[in-house]
PDB file of C-alpha atoms and ligand atoms in Angstrom:
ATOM      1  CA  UNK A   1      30.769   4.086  -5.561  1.00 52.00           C
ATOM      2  CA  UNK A   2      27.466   3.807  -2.877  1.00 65.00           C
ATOM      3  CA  UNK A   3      26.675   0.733  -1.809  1.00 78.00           C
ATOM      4  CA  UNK A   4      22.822  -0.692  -1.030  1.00 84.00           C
ATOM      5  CA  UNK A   5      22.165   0.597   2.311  1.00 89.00           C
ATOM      6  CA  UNK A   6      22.206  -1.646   5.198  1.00 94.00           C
ATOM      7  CA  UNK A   7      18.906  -2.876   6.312  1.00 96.00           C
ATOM      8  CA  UNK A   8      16.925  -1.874   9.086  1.00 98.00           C
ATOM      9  CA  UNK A   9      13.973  -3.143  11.322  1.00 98.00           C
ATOM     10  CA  UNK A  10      13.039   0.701  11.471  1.00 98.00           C
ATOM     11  CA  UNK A  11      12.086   0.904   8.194  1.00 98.00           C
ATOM     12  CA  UNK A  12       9.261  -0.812   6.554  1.00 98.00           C
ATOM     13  CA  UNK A  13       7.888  -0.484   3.103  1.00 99.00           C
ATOM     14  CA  UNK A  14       3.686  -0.860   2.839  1.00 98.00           C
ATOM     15  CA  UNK A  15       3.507  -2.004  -1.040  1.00 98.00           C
ATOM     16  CA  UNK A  16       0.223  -2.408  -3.157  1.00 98.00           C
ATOM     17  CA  UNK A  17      -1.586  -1.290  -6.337  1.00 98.00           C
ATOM     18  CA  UNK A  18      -3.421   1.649  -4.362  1.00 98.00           C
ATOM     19  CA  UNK A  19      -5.928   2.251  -7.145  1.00 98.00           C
ATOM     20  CA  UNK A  20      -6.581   4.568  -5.453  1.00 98.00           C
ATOM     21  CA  UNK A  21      -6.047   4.597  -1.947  1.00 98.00           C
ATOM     22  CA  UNK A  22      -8.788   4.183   0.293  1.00 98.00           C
ATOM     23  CA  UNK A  23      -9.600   4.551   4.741  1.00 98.00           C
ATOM     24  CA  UNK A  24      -8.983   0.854   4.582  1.00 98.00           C
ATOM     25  CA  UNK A  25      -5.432   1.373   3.687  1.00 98.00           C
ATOM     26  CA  UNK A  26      -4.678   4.478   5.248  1.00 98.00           C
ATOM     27  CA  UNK A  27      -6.156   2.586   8.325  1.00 98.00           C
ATOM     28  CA  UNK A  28      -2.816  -0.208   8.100  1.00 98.00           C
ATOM     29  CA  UNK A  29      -0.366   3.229   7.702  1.00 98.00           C
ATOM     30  CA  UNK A  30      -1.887   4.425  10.779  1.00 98.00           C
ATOM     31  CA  UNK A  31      -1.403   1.423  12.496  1.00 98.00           C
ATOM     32  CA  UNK A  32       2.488   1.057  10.993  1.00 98.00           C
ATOM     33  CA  UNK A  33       3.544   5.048  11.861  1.00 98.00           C
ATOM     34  CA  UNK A  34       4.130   3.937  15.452  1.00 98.00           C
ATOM     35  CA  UNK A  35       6.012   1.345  15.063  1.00 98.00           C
ATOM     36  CA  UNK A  36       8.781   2.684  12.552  1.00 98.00           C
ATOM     37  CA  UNK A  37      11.355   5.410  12.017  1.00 98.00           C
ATOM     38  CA  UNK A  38      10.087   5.451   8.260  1.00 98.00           C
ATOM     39  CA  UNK A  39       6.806   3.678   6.124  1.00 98.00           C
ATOM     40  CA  UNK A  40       7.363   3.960   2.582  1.00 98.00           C
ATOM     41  CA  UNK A  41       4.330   3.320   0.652  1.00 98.00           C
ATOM     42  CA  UNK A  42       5.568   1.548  -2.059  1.00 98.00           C
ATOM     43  CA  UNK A  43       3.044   2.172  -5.191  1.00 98.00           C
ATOM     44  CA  UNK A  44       3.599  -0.712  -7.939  1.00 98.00           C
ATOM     45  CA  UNK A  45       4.167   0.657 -11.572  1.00 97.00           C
ATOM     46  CA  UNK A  46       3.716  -2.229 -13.482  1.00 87.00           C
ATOM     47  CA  UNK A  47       3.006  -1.690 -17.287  1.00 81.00           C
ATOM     48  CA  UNK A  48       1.424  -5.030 -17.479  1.00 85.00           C
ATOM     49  CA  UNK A  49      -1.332  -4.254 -15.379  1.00 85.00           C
ATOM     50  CA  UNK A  50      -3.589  -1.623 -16.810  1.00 94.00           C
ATOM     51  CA  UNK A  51      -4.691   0.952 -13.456  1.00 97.00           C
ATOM     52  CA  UNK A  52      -6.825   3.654 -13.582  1.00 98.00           C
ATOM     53  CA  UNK A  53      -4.496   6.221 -12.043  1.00 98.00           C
ATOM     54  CA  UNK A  54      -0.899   6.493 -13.457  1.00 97.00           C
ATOM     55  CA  UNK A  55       1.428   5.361 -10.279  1.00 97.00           C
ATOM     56  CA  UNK A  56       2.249   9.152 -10.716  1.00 97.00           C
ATOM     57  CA  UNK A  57      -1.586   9.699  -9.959  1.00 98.00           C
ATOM     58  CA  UNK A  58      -1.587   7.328  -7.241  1.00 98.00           C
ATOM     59  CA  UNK A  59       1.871   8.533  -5.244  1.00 98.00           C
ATOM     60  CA  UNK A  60       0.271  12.302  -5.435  1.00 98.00           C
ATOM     61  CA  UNK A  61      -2.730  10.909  -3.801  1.00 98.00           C
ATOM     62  CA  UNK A  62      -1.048   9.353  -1.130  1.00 98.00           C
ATOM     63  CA  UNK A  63       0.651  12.503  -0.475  1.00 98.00           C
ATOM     64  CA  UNK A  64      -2.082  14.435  -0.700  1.00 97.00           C
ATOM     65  CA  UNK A  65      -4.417  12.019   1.536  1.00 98.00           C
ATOM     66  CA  UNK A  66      -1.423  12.175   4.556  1.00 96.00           C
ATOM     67  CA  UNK A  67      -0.126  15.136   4.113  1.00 89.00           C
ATOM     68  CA  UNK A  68       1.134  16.656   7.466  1.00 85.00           C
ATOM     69  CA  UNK A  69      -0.556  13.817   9.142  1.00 92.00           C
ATOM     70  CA  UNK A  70       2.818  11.490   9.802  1.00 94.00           C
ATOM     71  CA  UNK A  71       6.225  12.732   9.559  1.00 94.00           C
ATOM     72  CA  UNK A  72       7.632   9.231   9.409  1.00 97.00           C
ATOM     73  CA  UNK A  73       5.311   8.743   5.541  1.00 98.00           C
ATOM     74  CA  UNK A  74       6.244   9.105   2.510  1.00 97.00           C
ATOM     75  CA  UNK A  75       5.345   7.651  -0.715  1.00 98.00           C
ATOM     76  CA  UNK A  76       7.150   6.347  -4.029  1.00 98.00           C
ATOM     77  CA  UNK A  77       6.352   4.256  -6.847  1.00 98.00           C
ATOM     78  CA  UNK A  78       8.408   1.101  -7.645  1.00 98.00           C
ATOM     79  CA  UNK A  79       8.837  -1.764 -10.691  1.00 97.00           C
ATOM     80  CA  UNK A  80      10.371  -5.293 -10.862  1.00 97.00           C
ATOM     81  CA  UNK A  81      10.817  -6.981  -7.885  1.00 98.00           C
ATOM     82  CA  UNK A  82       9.265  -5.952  -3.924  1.00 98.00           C
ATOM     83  CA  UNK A  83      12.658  -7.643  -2.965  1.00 98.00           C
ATOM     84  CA  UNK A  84      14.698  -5.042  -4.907  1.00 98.00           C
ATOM     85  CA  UNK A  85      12.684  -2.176  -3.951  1.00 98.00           C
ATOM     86  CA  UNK A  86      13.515  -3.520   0.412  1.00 98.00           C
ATOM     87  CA  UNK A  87      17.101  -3.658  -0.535  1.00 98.00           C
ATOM     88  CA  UNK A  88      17.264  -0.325  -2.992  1.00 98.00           C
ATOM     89  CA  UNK A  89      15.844   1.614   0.453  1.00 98.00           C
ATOM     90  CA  UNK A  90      17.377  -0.594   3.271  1.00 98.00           C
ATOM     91  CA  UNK A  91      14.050  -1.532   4.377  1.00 98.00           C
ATOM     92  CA  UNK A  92      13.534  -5.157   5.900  1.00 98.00           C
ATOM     93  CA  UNK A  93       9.917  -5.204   6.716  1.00 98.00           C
ATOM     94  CA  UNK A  94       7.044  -5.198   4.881  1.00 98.00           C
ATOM     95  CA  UNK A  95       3.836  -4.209   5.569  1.00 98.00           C
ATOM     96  CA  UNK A  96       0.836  -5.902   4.580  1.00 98.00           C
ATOM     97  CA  UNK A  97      -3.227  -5.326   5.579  1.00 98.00           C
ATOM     98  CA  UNK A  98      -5.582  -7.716   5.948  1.00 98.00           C
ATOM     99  CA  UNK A  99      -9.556  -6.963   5.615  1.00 96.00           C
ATOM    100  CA  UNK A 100     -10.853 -10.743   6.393  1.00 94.00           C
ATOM    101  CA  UNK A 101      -9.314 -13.872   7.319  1.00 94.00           C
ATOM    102  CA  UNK A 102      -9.857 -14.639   3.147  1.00 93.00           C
ATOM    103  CA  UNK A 103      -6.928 -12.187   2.638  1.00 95.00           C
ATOM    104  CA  UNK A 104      -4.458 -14.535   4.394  1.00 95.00           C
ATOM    105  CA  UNK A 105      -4.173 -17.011   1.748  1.00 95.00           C
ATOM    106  CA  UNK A 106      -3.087 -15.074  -0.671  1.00 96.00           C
ATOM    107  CA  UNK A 107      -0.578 -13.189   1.540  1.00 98.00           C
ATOM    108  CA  UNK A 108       0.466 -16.142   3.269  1.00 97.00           C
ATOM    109  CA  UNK A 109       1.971 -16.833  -0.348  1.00 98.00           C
ATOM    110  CA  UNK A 110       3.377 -13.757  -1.147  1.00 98.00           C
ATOM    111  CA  UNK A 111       5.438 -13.648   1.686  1.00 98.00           C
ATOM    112  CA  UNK A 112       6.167 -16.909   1.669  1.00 98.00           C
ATOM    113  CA  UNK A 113       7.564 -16.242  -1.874  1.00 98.00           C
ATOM    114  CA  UNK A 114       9.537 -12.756  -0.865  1.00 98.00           C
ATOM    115  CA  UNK A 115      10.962 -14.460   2.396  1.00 98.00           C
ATOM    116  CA  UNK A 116      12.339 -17.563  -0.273  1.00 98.00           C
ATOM    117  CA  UNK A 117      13.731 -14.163  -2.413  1.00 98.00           C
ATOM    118  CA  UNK A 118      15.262 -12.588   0.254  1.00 98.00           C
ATOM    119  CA  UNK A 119      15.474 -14.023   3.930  1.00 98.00           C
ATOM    120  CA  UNK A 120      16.289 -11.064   5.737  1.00 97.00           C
ATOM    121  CA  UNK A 121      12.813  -9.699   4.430  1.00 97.00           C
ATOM    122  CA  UNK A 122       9.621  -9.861   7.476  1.00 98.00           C
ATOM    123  CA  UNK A 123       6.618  -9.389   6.672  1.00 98.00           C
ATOM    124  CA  UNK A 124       4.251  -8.465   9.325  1.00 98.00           C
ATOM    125  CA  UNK A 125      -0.154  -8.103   8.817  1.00 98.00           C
ATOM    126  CA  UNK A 126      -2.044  -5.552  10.118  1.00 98.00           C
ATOM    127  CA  UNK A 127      -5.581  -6.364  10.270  1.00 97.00           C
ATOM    128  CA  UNK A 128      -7.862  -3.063   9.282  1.00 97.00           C
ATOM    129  CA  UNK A 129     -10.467  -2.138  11.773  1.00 96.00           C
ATOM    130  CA  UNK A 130     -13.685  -3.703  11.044  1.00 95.00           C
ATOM    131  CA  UNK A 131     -15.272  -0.774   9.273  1.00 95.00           C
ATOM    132  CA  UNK A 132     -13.122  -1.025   6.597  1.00 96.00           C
ATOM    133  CA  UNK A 133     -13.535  -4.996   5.942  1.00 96.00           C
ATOM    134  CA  UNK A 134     -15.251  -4.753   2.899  1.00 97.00           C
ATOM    135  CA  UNK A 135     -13.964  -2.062   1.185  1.00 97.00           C
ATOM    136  CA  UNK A 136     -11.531  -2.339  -1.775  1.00 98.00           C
ATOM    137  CA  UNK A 137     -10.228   0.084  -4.294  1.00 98.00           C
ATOM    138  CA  UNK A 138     -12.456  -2.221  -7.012  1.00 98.00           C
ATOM    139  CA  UNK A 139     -15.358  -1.886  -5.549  1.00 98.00           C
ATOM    140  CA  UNK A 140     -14.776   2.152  -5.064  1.00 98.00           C
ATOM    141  CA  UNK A 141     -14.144   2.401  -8.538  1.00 98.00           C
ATOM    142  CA  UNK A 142     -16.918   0.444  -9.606  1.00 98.00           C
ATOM    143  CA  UNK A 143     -19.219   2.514  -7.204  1.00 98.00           C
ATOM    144  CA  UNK A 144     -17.467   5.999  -8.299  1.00 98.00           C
ATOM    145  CA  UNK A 145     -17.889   5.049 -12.404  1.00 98.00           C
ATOM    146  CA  UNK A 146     -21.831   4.255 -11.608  1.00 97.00           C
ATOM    147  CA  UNK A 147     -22.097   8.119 -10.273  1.00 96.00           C
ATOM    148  CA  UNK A 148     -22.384   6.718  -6.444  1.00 97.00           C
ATOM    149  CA  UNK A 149     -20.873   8.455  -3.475  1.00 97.00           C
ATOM    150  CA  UNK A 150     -17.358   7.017  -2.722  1.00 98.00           C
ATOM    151  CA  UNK A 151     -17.091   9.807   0.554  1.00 97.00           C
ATOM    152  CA  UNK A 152     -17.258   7.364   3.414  1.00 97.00           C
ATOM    153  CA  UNK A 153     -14.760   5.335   1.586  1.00 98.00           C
ATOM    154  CA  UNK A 154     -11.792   7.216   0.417  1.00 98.00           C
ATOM    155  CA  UNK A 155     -10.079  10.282   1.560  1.00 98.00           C
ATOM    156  CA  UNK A 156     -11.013  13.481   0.133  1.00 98.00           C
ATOM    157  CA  UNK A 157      -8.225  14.098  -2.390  1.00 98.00           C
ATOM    158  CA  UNK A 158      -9.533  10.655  -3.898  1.00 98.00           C
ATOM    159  CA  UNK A 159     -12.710  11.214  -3.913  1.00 98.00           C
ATOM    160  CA  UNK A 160     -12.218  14.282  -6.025  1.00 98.00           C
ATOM    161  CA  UNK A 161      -9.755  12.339  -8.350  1.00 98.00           C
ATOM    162  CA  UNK A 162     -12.608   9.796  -8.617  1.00 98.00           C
ATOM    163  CA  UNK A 163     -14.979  12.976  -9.731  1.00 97.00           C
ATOM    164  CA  UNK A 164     -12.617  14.134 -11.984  1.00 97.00           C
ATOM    165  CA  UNK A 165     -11.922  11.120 -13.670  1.00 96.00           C
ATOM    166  CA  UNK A 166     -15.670   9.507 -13.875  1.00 95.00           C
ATOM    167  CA  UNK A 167     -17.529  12.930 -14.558  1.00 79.00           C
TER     168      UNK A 167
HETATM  169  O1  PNS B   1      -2.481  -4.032  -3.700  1.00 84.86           O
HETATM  170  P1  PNS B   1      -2.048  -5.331  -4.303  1.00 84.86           P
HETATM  171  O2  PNS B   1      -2.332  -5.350  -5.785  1.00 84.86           O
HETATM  172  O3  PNS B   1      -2.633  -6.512  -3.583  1.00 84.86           O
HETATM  173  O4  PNS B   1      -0.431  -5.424  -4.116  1.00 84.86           O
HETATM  174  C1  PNS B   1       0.315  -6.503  -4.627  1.00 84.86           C
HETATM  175  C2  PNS B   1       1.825  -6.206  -4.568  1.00 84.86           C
HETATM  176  C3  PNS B   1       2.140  -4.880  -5.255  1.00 84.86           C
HETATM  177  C4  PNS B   1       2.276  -6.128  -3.130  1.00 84.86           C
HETATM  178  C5  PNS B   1       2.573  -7.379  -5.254  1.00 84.86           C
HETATM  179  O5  PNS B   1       1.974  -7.643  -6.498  1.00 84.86           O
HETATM  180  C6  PNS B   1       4.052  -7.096  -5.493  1.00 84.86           C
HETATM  181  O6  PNS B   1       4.824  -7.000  -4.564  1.00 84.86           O
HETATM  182  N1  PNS B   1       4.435  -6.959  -6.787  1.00 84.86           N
HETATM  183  C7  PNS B   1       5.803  -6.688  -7.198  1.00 84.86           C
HETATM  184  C8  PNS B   1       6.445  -7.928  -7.841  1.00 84.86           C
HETATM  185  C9  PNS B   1       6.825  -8.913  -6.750  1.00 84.86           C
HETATM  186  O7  PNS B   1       7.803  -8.713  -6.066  1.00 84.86           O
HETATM  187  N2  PNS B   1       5.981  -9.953  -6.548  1.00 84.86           N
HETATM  188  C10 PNS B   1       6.108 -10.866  -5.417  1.00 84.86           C
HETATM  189  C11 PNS B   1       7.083 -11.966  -5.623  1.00 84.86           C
HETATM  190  S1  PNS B   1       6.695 -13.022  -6.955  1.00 84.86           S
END
């Protein structure tokens, strides 16, 4: 019978809603490729929480978006616990963004919370470069169902989701 794989500090898992992605998170994966053997970007399917793109949607974009860009990407969607997912993949960091010193409260928590779940578990922050500060996948979606150009704000593939989906 496999086991859970052992851990490792090489692998890191970059979790979020990524609905949809936008430069502000590809931004953190460019920052984690270098420091990692492997970055999974861990899309959460959670039937709760109603999303705009199916986490099917959202992994494809993610492909799509870093496609032959980093060797050491790839992308998969994930329920139930962040925990689970890090030891289901033998991951023991994660990877977390932050846009403004506002984000840290909240992810201050949430790692508080996974560390309690699982000690072995680090999470690290990258902070996104400044020109990304203020943009969220809300606010893109708001912009993109008013008509307004999402371009300087999401990759390409997104942006043509965001067409697609909007009209
Ligand atoms: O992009 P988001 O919505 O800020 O990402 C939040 C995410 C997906 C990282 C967080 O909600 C999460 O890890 N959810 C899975 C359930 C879980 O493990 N929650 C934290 C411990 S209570």
């Amino acid at each position: 019978m496999e086991g859970k794989p052992s851990l490792s500090w090489r692998r890191a898992v970059y979790p979020g809603s990524f609905d949809p992605l936008t430069y502000g998170h590809l931004d953190v994966i460019r920052q984690a490729v270098p420091l990692f053997d492997e970055v999974i970007v861990a899309v959460l399917q959670n039937s709760r929480k109603s999303t705009l793109f199916s986490a099917q949607e959202r992994v494809a974009l993610i492909e799509r978006s870093t496609d032959g860009q980093f060797s050491v990407v790839r992308a998969a969607a994930f329920s139930g616990l962040l925990v689970d997912f890090l030891a289901a993949t033998g991951a023991r960091v994660i990877v977390r963004g932050l846009r403004t010193g506002a984000d840290l409260e909240t992810e201050w928590q949430l790692a508080s919370m996974n560390k309690d779940l699982m000690p072995e578990a680090q999470s690290i922050f990258i902070p996104t470069a400044h020109e990304h500060s203020y943009v969220s996948s809300s606010l893109v979606k708001e912009i993109a169902s008013h008509g307004g150009d999402v371009g300087r704000f999401v990759p390409p593939p997104v942006a043509a989701a965001l067409r697609a989906k909007f009209g």
